[in-house]
């Protein structure tokens, strides 16, 4: 996962330098996913929380939904089941509308 982490950090640096907000969102989501796979849940949550700032400025529905699903997964692993369920119920309609994205992968 070290190589993946390096690539995501490089992508994030490039996106920030170019002020490409959508690319920043994808890079941060990618970095959070790497941290999740490394079981660095607190680091992943920190990255996911930073995405919330970007979602106030730019709409990237697929990344936003993916971030919420990853957050729910992390909550589950951290035994924060109520928070995971609350998050999933909040976004039920969005999950239903975008299910094709996740069913294909």
CSV table of N, CA and C in Angstrom, one decimal:
chain,number,residue,atom,x,y,z
A,1,UNK,N,0.8,-1.2,0.0
A,1,UNK,CA,0.0,0.0,0.0
A,1,UNK,C,0.8,1.3,0.0
A,2,UNK,N,2.1,1.1,0.2
A,2,UNK,CA,3.0,2.3,0.3
A,2,UNK,C,3.0,3.0,-1.1
A,3,UNK,N,3.1,2.2,-2.1
A,3,UNK,CA,3.1,2.8,-3.5
A,3,UNK,C,1.8,3.5,-3.8
A,4,UNK,N,0.7,2.9,-3.4
A,4,UNK,CA,-0.6,3.5,-3.6
A,4,UNK,C,-0.7,4.8,-2.8
A,5,UNK,N,-0.2,4.8,-1.6
A,5,UNK,CA,-0.2,6.0,-0.8
A,5,UNK,C,0.6,7.1,-1.4
A,6,UNK,N,1.8,6.8,-1.9
A,6,UNK,CA,2.7,7.8,-2.6
A,6,UNK,C,2.0,8.4,-3.8
A,7,UNK,N,1.3,7.5,-4.6
A,7,UNK,CA,0.6,8.0,-5.8
A,7,UNK,C,-0.5,9.0,-5.5
A,8,UNK,N,-1.3,8.6,-4.4
A,8,UNK,CA,-2.4,9.4,-4.0
A,8,UNK,C,-1.9,10.8,-3.5
A,9,UNK,N,-0.8,10.8,-2.7
A,9,UNK,CA,-0.3,12.0,-2.2
A,9,UNK,C,0.3,12.9,-3.3
A,10,UNK,N,0.9,12.3,-4.3
A,10,UNK,CA,1.4,13.0,-5.5
A,10,UNK,C,0.2,13.6,-6.2
A,11,UNK,N,-0.8,12.8,-6.4
A,11,UNK,CA,-2.0,13.3,-7.1
A,11,UNK,C,-2.7,14.5,-6.4
A,12,UNK,N,-2.7,14.3,-5.1
A,12,UNK,CA,-3.3,15.4,-4.3
A,12,UNK,C,-2.4,16.7,-4.4
A,13,UNK,N,-1.1,16.5,-4.3
A,13,UNK,CA,-0.2,17.7,-4.5
A,13,UNK,C,-0.4,18.4,-5.8
A,14,UNK,N,-0.5,17.6,-6.9
A,14,UNK,CA,-0.7,18.2,-8.2
A,14,UNK,C,-2.1,18.9,-8.3
A,15,UNK,N,-3.1,18.3,-7.8
A,15,UNK,CA,-4.5,18.8,-7.8
A,15,UNK,C,-4.5,20.1,-7.0
A,16,UNK,N,-3.9,20.1,-5.9
A,16,UNK,CA,-3.9,21.4,-5.0
A,16,UNK,C,-3.1,22.5,-5.7
A,17,UNK,N,-2.0,22.1,-6.4
A,17,UNK,CA,-1.2,23.2,-7.1
A,17,UNK,C,-2.0,23.8,-8.2
A,18,UNK,N,-2.8,23.0,-8.9
A,18,UNK,CA,-3.6,23.5,-10.0
A,18,UNK,C,-5.0,24.0,-9.6
A,19,UNK,N,-5.3,23.9,-8.3
A,19,UNK,CA,-6.6,24.3,-7.8
A,19,UNK,C,-7.7,23.6,-8.5
A,20,UNK,N,-7.5,22.3,-8.7
A,20,UNK,CA,-8.5,21.5,-9.4
A,20,UNK,C,-9.3,20.8,-8.3
A,21,UNK,N,-10.3,21.4,-7.9
A,21,UNK,CA,-11.1,20.9,-6.7
A,21,UNK,C,-11.7,19.5,-6.9
A,22,UNK,N,-12.2,19.2,-8.1
A,22,UNK,CA,-12.7,17.8,-8.3
A,22,UNK,C,-11.6,16.8,-8.2
A,23,UNK,N,-10.4,17.1,-8.8
A,23,UNK,CA,-9.3,16.2,-8.7
A,23,UNK,C,-8.8,16.0,-7.2
A,24,UNK,N,-8.9,17.1,-6.5
A,24,UNK,CA,-8.5,17.0,-5.0
A,24,UNK,C,-9.5,16.1,-4.4
A,25,UNK,N,-10.8,16.1,-4.7
A,25,UNK,CA,-11.7,15.2,-4.0
A,25,UNK,C,-11.4,13.8,-4.3
A,26,UNK,N,-11.1,13.5,-5.6
A,26,UNK,CA,-10.8,12.1,-6.0
A,26,UNK,C,-9.5,11.6,-5.3
A,27,UNK,N,-8.5,12.5,-5.2
A,27,UNK,CA,-7.2,12.1,-4.6
A,27,UNK,C,-7.4,11.9,-3.1
A,28,UNK,N,-8.1,12.8,-2.4
A,28,UNK,CA,-8.4,12.6,-1.0
A,28,UNK,C,-9.1,11.3,-0.7
A,29,UNK,N,-10.1,11.1,-1.5
A,29,UNK,CA,-10.9,9.8,-1.4
A,29,UNK,C,-10.0,8.6,-1.6
A,30,UNK,N,-9.1,8.7,-2.6
A,30,UNK,CA,-8.2,7.6,-2.8
A,30,UNK,C,-7.2,7.4,-1.6
A,31,UNK,N,-6.7,8.5,-1.1
A,31,UNK,CA,-5.9,8.4,0.1
A,31,UNK,C,-6.6,7.8,1.3
A,32,UNK,N,-7.8,8.2,1.5
A,32,UNK,CA,-8.6,7.7,2.6
A,32,UNK,C,-8.8,6.2,2.4
A,33,UNK,N,-9.0,5.7,1.2
A,33,UNK,CA,-9.2,4.3,0.9
A,33,UNK,C,-7.9,3.5,1.2
A,34,UNK,N,-6.8,4.1,0.8
A,34,UNK,CA,-5.5,3.5,1.1
A,34,UNK,C,-5.3,3.3,2.6
A,35,UNK,N,-5.6,4.4,3.4
A,35,UNK,CA,-5.5,4.4,4.8
A,35,UNK,C,-6.4,3.3,5.4
A,36,UNK,N,-7.6,3.2,4.9
A,36,UNK,CA,-8.6,2.2,5.3
A,36,UNK,C,-8.0,0.8,5.1
A,37,UNK,N,-7.5,0.6,3.9
A,37,UNK,CA,-6.9,-0.7,3.6
A,37,UNK,C,-5.7,-1.1,4.5
A,38,UNK,N,-5.0,0.0,5.0
A,38,UNK,CA,-3.9,-0.2,5.9
A,38,UNK,C,-4.4,-0.3,7.4
A,39,UNK,N,-5.7,-0.2,7.6
A,39,UNK,CA,-6.3,-0.2,8.9
A,39,UNK,C,-5.9,1.0,9.7
A,40,UNK,N,-5.6,2.1,9.0
A,40,UNK,CA,-5.3,3.4,9.7
A,40,UNK,C,-6.6,4.2,9.7
A,41,UNK,N,-7.5,3.7,10.5
A,41,UNK,CA,-8.9,4.2,10.4
A,41,UNK,C,-9.0,5.7,10.8
A,42,UNK,N,-8.2,6.1,11.8
A,42,UNK,CA,-8.2,7.5,12.2
A,42,UNK,C,-7.7,8.4,11.1
A,43,UNK,N,-6.6,8.0,10.4
A,43,UNK,CA,-6.1,8.8,9.3
A,43,UNK,C,-7.1,8.9,8.2
A,44,UNK,N,-7.8,7.7,7.9
A,44,UNK,CA,-8.8,7.7,6.8
A,44,UNK,C,-10.0,8.7,7.2
A,45,UNK,N,-10.4,8.6,8.4
A,45,UNK,CA,-11.5,9.5,8.8
A,45,UNK,C,-11.1,11.0,8.7
A,46,UNK,N,-9.9,11.3,9.1
A,46,UNK,CA,-9.4,12.7,9.0
A,46,UNK,C,-9.5,13.1,7.5
A,47,UNK,N,-9.0,12.3,6.6
A,47,UNK,CA,-9.1,12.7,5.2
A,47,UNK,C,-10.6,12.8,4.7
A,48,UNK,N,-11.4,11.9,5.1
A,48,UNK,CA,-12.8,12.0,4.8
A,48,UNK,C,-13.5,13.2,5.3
A,49,UNK,N,-13.1,13.6,6.5
A,49,UNK,CA,-13.7,14.8,7.1
A,49,UNK,C,-13.2,16.1,6.3
A,50,UNK,N,-12.0,16.0,5.8
A,50,UNK,CA,-11.5,17.2,5.0
A,50,UNK,C,-12.3,17.3,3.7
A,51,UNK,N,-12.8,16.2,3.2
A,51,UNK,CA,-13.6,16.3,2.0
A,51,UNK,C,-14.9,17.1,2.2
A,52,UNK,N,-15.4,17.1,3.3
A,52,UNK,CA,-16.7,17.8,3.6
A,52,UNK,C,-16.5,19.3,3.2
A,53,UNK,N,-15.4,19.9,3.4
A,53,UNK,CA,-15.1,21.3,3.0
A,53,UNK,C,-15.3,21.4,1.5
A,54,UNK,N,-14.7,20.5,0.8
A,54,UNK,CA,-14.8,20.6,-0.7
A,54,UNK,C,-16.3,20.4,-1.2
A,55,UNK,N,-17.0,19.5,-0.5
A,55,UNK,CA,-18.4,19.2,-0.9
A,55,UNK,C,-19.3,20.4,-0.7
A,56,UNK,N,-18.9,21.3,0.1
A,56,UNK,CA,-19.6,22.6,0.3
A,56,UNK,C,-19.5,23.5,-0.9
A,57,UNK,N,-18.4,23.3,-1.6
A,57,UNK,CA,-18.0,24.2,-2.8
A,57,UNK,C,-18.3,23.5,-4.1
A,58,UNK,N,-18.1,22.2,-4.2
A,58,UNK,CA,-18.2,21.5,-5.5
A,58,UNK,C,-19.0,20.2,-5.3
A,59,UNK,N,-19.8,19.9,-6.3
A,59,UNK,CA,-20.6,18.7,-6.2
A,59,UNK,C,-19.9,17.6,-7.0
A,60,UNK,N,-19.6,16.5,-6.3
A,60,UNK,CA,-19.0,15.3,-6.9
A,60,UNK,C,-19.8,14.1,-6.3
A,61,UNK,N,-21.0,13.9,-6.8
A,61,UNK,CA,-21.9,12.9,-6.1
A,61,UNK,C,-21.3,11.5,-5.9
A,62,UNK,N,-20.5,11.0,-6.8
A,62,UNK,CA,-20.0,9.7,-6.7
A,62,UNK,C,-18.9,9.7,-5.6
A,63,UNK,N,-18.1,10.7,-5.5
A,63,UNK,CA,-17.1,10.7,-4.5
A,63,UNK,C,-17.7,11.0,-3.1
A,64,UNK,N,-18.7,11.8,-3.1
A,64,UNK,CA,-19.4,12.1,-1.8
A,64,UNK,C,-20.1,10.8,-1.3
A,65,UNK,N,-20.7,10.1,-2.1
A,65,UNK,CA,-21.4,8.8,-1.7
A,65,UNK,C,-20.3,7.8,-1.3
A,66,UNK,N,-19.3,7.7,-2.1
A,66,UNK,CA,-18.2,6.8,-1.7
A,66,UNK,C,-17.6,7.1,-0.4
A,67,UNK,N,-17.4,8.4,-0.1
A,67,UNK,CA,-16.8,8.8,1.1
A,67,UNK,C,-17.7,8.4,2.3
A,68,UNK,N,-19.0,8.6,2.1
A,68,UNK,CA,-19.9,8.2,3.2
A,68,UNK,C,-20.0,6.7,3.4
A,69,UNK,N,-19.9,6.0,2.3
A,69,UNK,CA,-19.9,4.5,2.5
A,69,UNK,C,-18.6,4.0,3.2
A,70,UNK,N,-17.5,4.7,2.9
A,70,UNK,CA,-16.3,4.3,3.5
A,70,UNK,C,-16.3,4.7,5.0
A,71,UNK,N,-16.8,5.9,5.3
A,71,UNK,CA,-17.0,6.3,6.6
A,71,UNK,C,-17.8,5.3,7.4
A,72,UNK,N,-18.9,4.9,6.9
A,72,UNK,CA,-19.8,3.9,7.5
A,72,UNK,C,-19.0,2.6,7.8
A,73,UNK,N,-18.2,2.1,6.8
A,73,UNK,CA,-17.4,0.9,7.0
A,73,UNK,C,-16.4,1.1,8.2
A,74,UNK,N,-15.8,2.3,8.2
A,74,UNK,CA,-14.8,2.6,9.3
A,74,UNK,C,-15.5,2.6,10.7
A,75,UNK,N,-16.7,3.2,10.7
A,75,UNK,CA,-17.5,3.2,12.0
A,75,UNK,C,-17.8,1.8,12.4
A,76,UNK,N,-18.1,0.9,11.4
A,76,UNK,CA,-18.4,-0.5,11.7
A,76,UNK,C,-17.2,-1.2,12.4
A,77,UNK,N,-16.0,-1.0,11.8
A,77,UNK,CA,-14.8,-1.6,12.3
A,77,UNK,C,-14.4,-1.0,13.7
A,78,UNK,N,-14.8,0.2,13.9
A,78,UNK,CA,-14.5,0.8,15.2
A,78,UNK,C,-15.6,0.6,16.2
A,79,UNK,N,-16.5,-0.3,15.9
A,79,UNK,CA,-17.6,-0.7,16.8
A,79,UNK,C,-18.6,0.5,17.1
A,80,UNK,N,-18.7,1.4,16.1
A,80,UNK,CA,-19.6,2.6,16.2
A,80,UNK,C,-20.8,2.3,15.3
A,81,UNK,N,-21.5,1.2,15.6
A,81,UNK,CA,-22.5,0.7,14.8
A,81,UNK,C,-23.7,1.7,14.6
A,82,UNK,N,-24.1,2.3,15.6
A,82,UNK,CA,-25.2,3.3,15.5
A,82,UNK,C,-24.9,4.4,14.6
A,83,UNK,N,-23.7,4.9,14.7
A,83,UNK,CA,-23.3,6.0,13.8
A,83,UNK,C,-23.2,5.5,12.3
A,84,UNK,N,-22.7,4.3,12.1
A,84,UNK,CA,-22.7,3.7,10.8
A,84,UNK,C,-24.1,3.6,10.2
A,85,UNK,N,-25.0,3.1,11.0
A,85,UNK,CA,-26.4,2.9,10.5
A,85,UNK,C,-27.0,4.3,10.2
A,86,UNK,N,-26.8,5.2,11.1
A,86,UNK,CA,-27.4,6.5,10.9
A,86,UNK,C,-26.9,7.1,9.6
A,87,UNK,N,-25.6,7.0,9.4
A,87,UNK,CA,-25.0,7.6,8.1
A,87,UNK,C,-25.6,6.9,6.9
A,88,UNK,N,-25.8,5.6,6.9
A,88,UNK,CA,-26.3,4.9,5.8
A,88,UNK,C,-27.8,5.2,5.6
A,89,UNK,N,-28.6,5.3,6.7
A,89,UNK,CA,-30.0,5.7,6.5
A,89,UNK,C,-30.1,7.1,6.0
A,90,UNK,N,-29.3,8.0,6.4
A,90,UNK,CA,-29.3,9.4,5.9
A,90,UNK,C,-29.2,9.4,4.4
A,91,UNK,N,-28.3,8.5,3.9
A,91,UNK,CA,-28.0,8.5,2.4
A,91,UNK,C,-28.6,7.4,1.7
A,92,UNK,N,-29.7,6.8,2.2
A,92,UNK,CA,-30.3,5.7,1.5
A,92,UNK,C,-30.7,6.0,0.1
A,93,UNK,N,-31.4,7.1,-0.1
A,93,UNK,CA,-31.8,7.5,-1.5
A,93,UNK,C,-30.7,7.6,-2.4
A,94,UNK,N,-29.6,8.3,-2.0
A,94,UNK,CA,-28.4,8.4,-2.8
A,94,UNK,C,-27.8,7.1,-3.1
A,95,UNK,N,-27.7,6.2,-2.1
A,95,UNK,CA,-27.2,4.9,-2.4
A,95,UNK,C,-28.0,4.2,-3.4
A,96,UNK,N,-29.3,4.2,-3.2
A,96,UNK,CA,-30.2,3.6,-4.2
A,96,UNK,C,-30.0,4.1,-5.6
A,97,UNK,N,-29.9,5.4,-5.7
A,97,UNK,CA,-29.8,6.1,-7.0
A,97,UNK,C,-28.4,5.7,-7.7
A,98,UNK,N,-27.4,5.5,-6.9
A,98,UNK,CA,-26.1,5.3,-7.5
A,98,UNK,C,-25.6,3.8,-7.4
A,99,UNK,N,-26.6,2.9,-7.1
A,99,UNK,CA,-26.2,1.5,-6.8
A,99,UNK,C,-25.5,0.9,-8.0
A,100,UNK,N,-25.8,1.4,-9.2
A,100,UNK,CA,-25.1,0.8,-10.4
A,100,UNK,C,-23.6,1.0,-10.4
A,101,UNK,N,-23.2,2.1,-9.8
A,101,UNK,CA,-21.7,2.4,-9.7
A,101,UNK,C,-21.1,1.4,-8.9
A,102,UNK,N,-21.7,0.9,-7.8
A,102,UNK,CA,-21.1,0.0,-6.8
A,102,UNK,C,-21.3,-1.4,-7.2
A,103,UNK,N,-22.4,-1.7,-7.9
A,103,UNK,CA,-22.7,-3.1,-8.3
A,103,UNK,C,-21.8,-3.6,-9.4
A,104,UNK,N,-21.3,-2.6,-10.2
A,104,UNK,CA,-20.4,-3.0,-11.3
A,104,UNK,C,-19.0,-3.2,-10.9
A,105,UNK,N,-18.5,-2.7,-9.8
A,105,UNK,CA,-17.1,-2.8,-9.4
A,105,UNK,C,-16.9,-4.1,-8.6
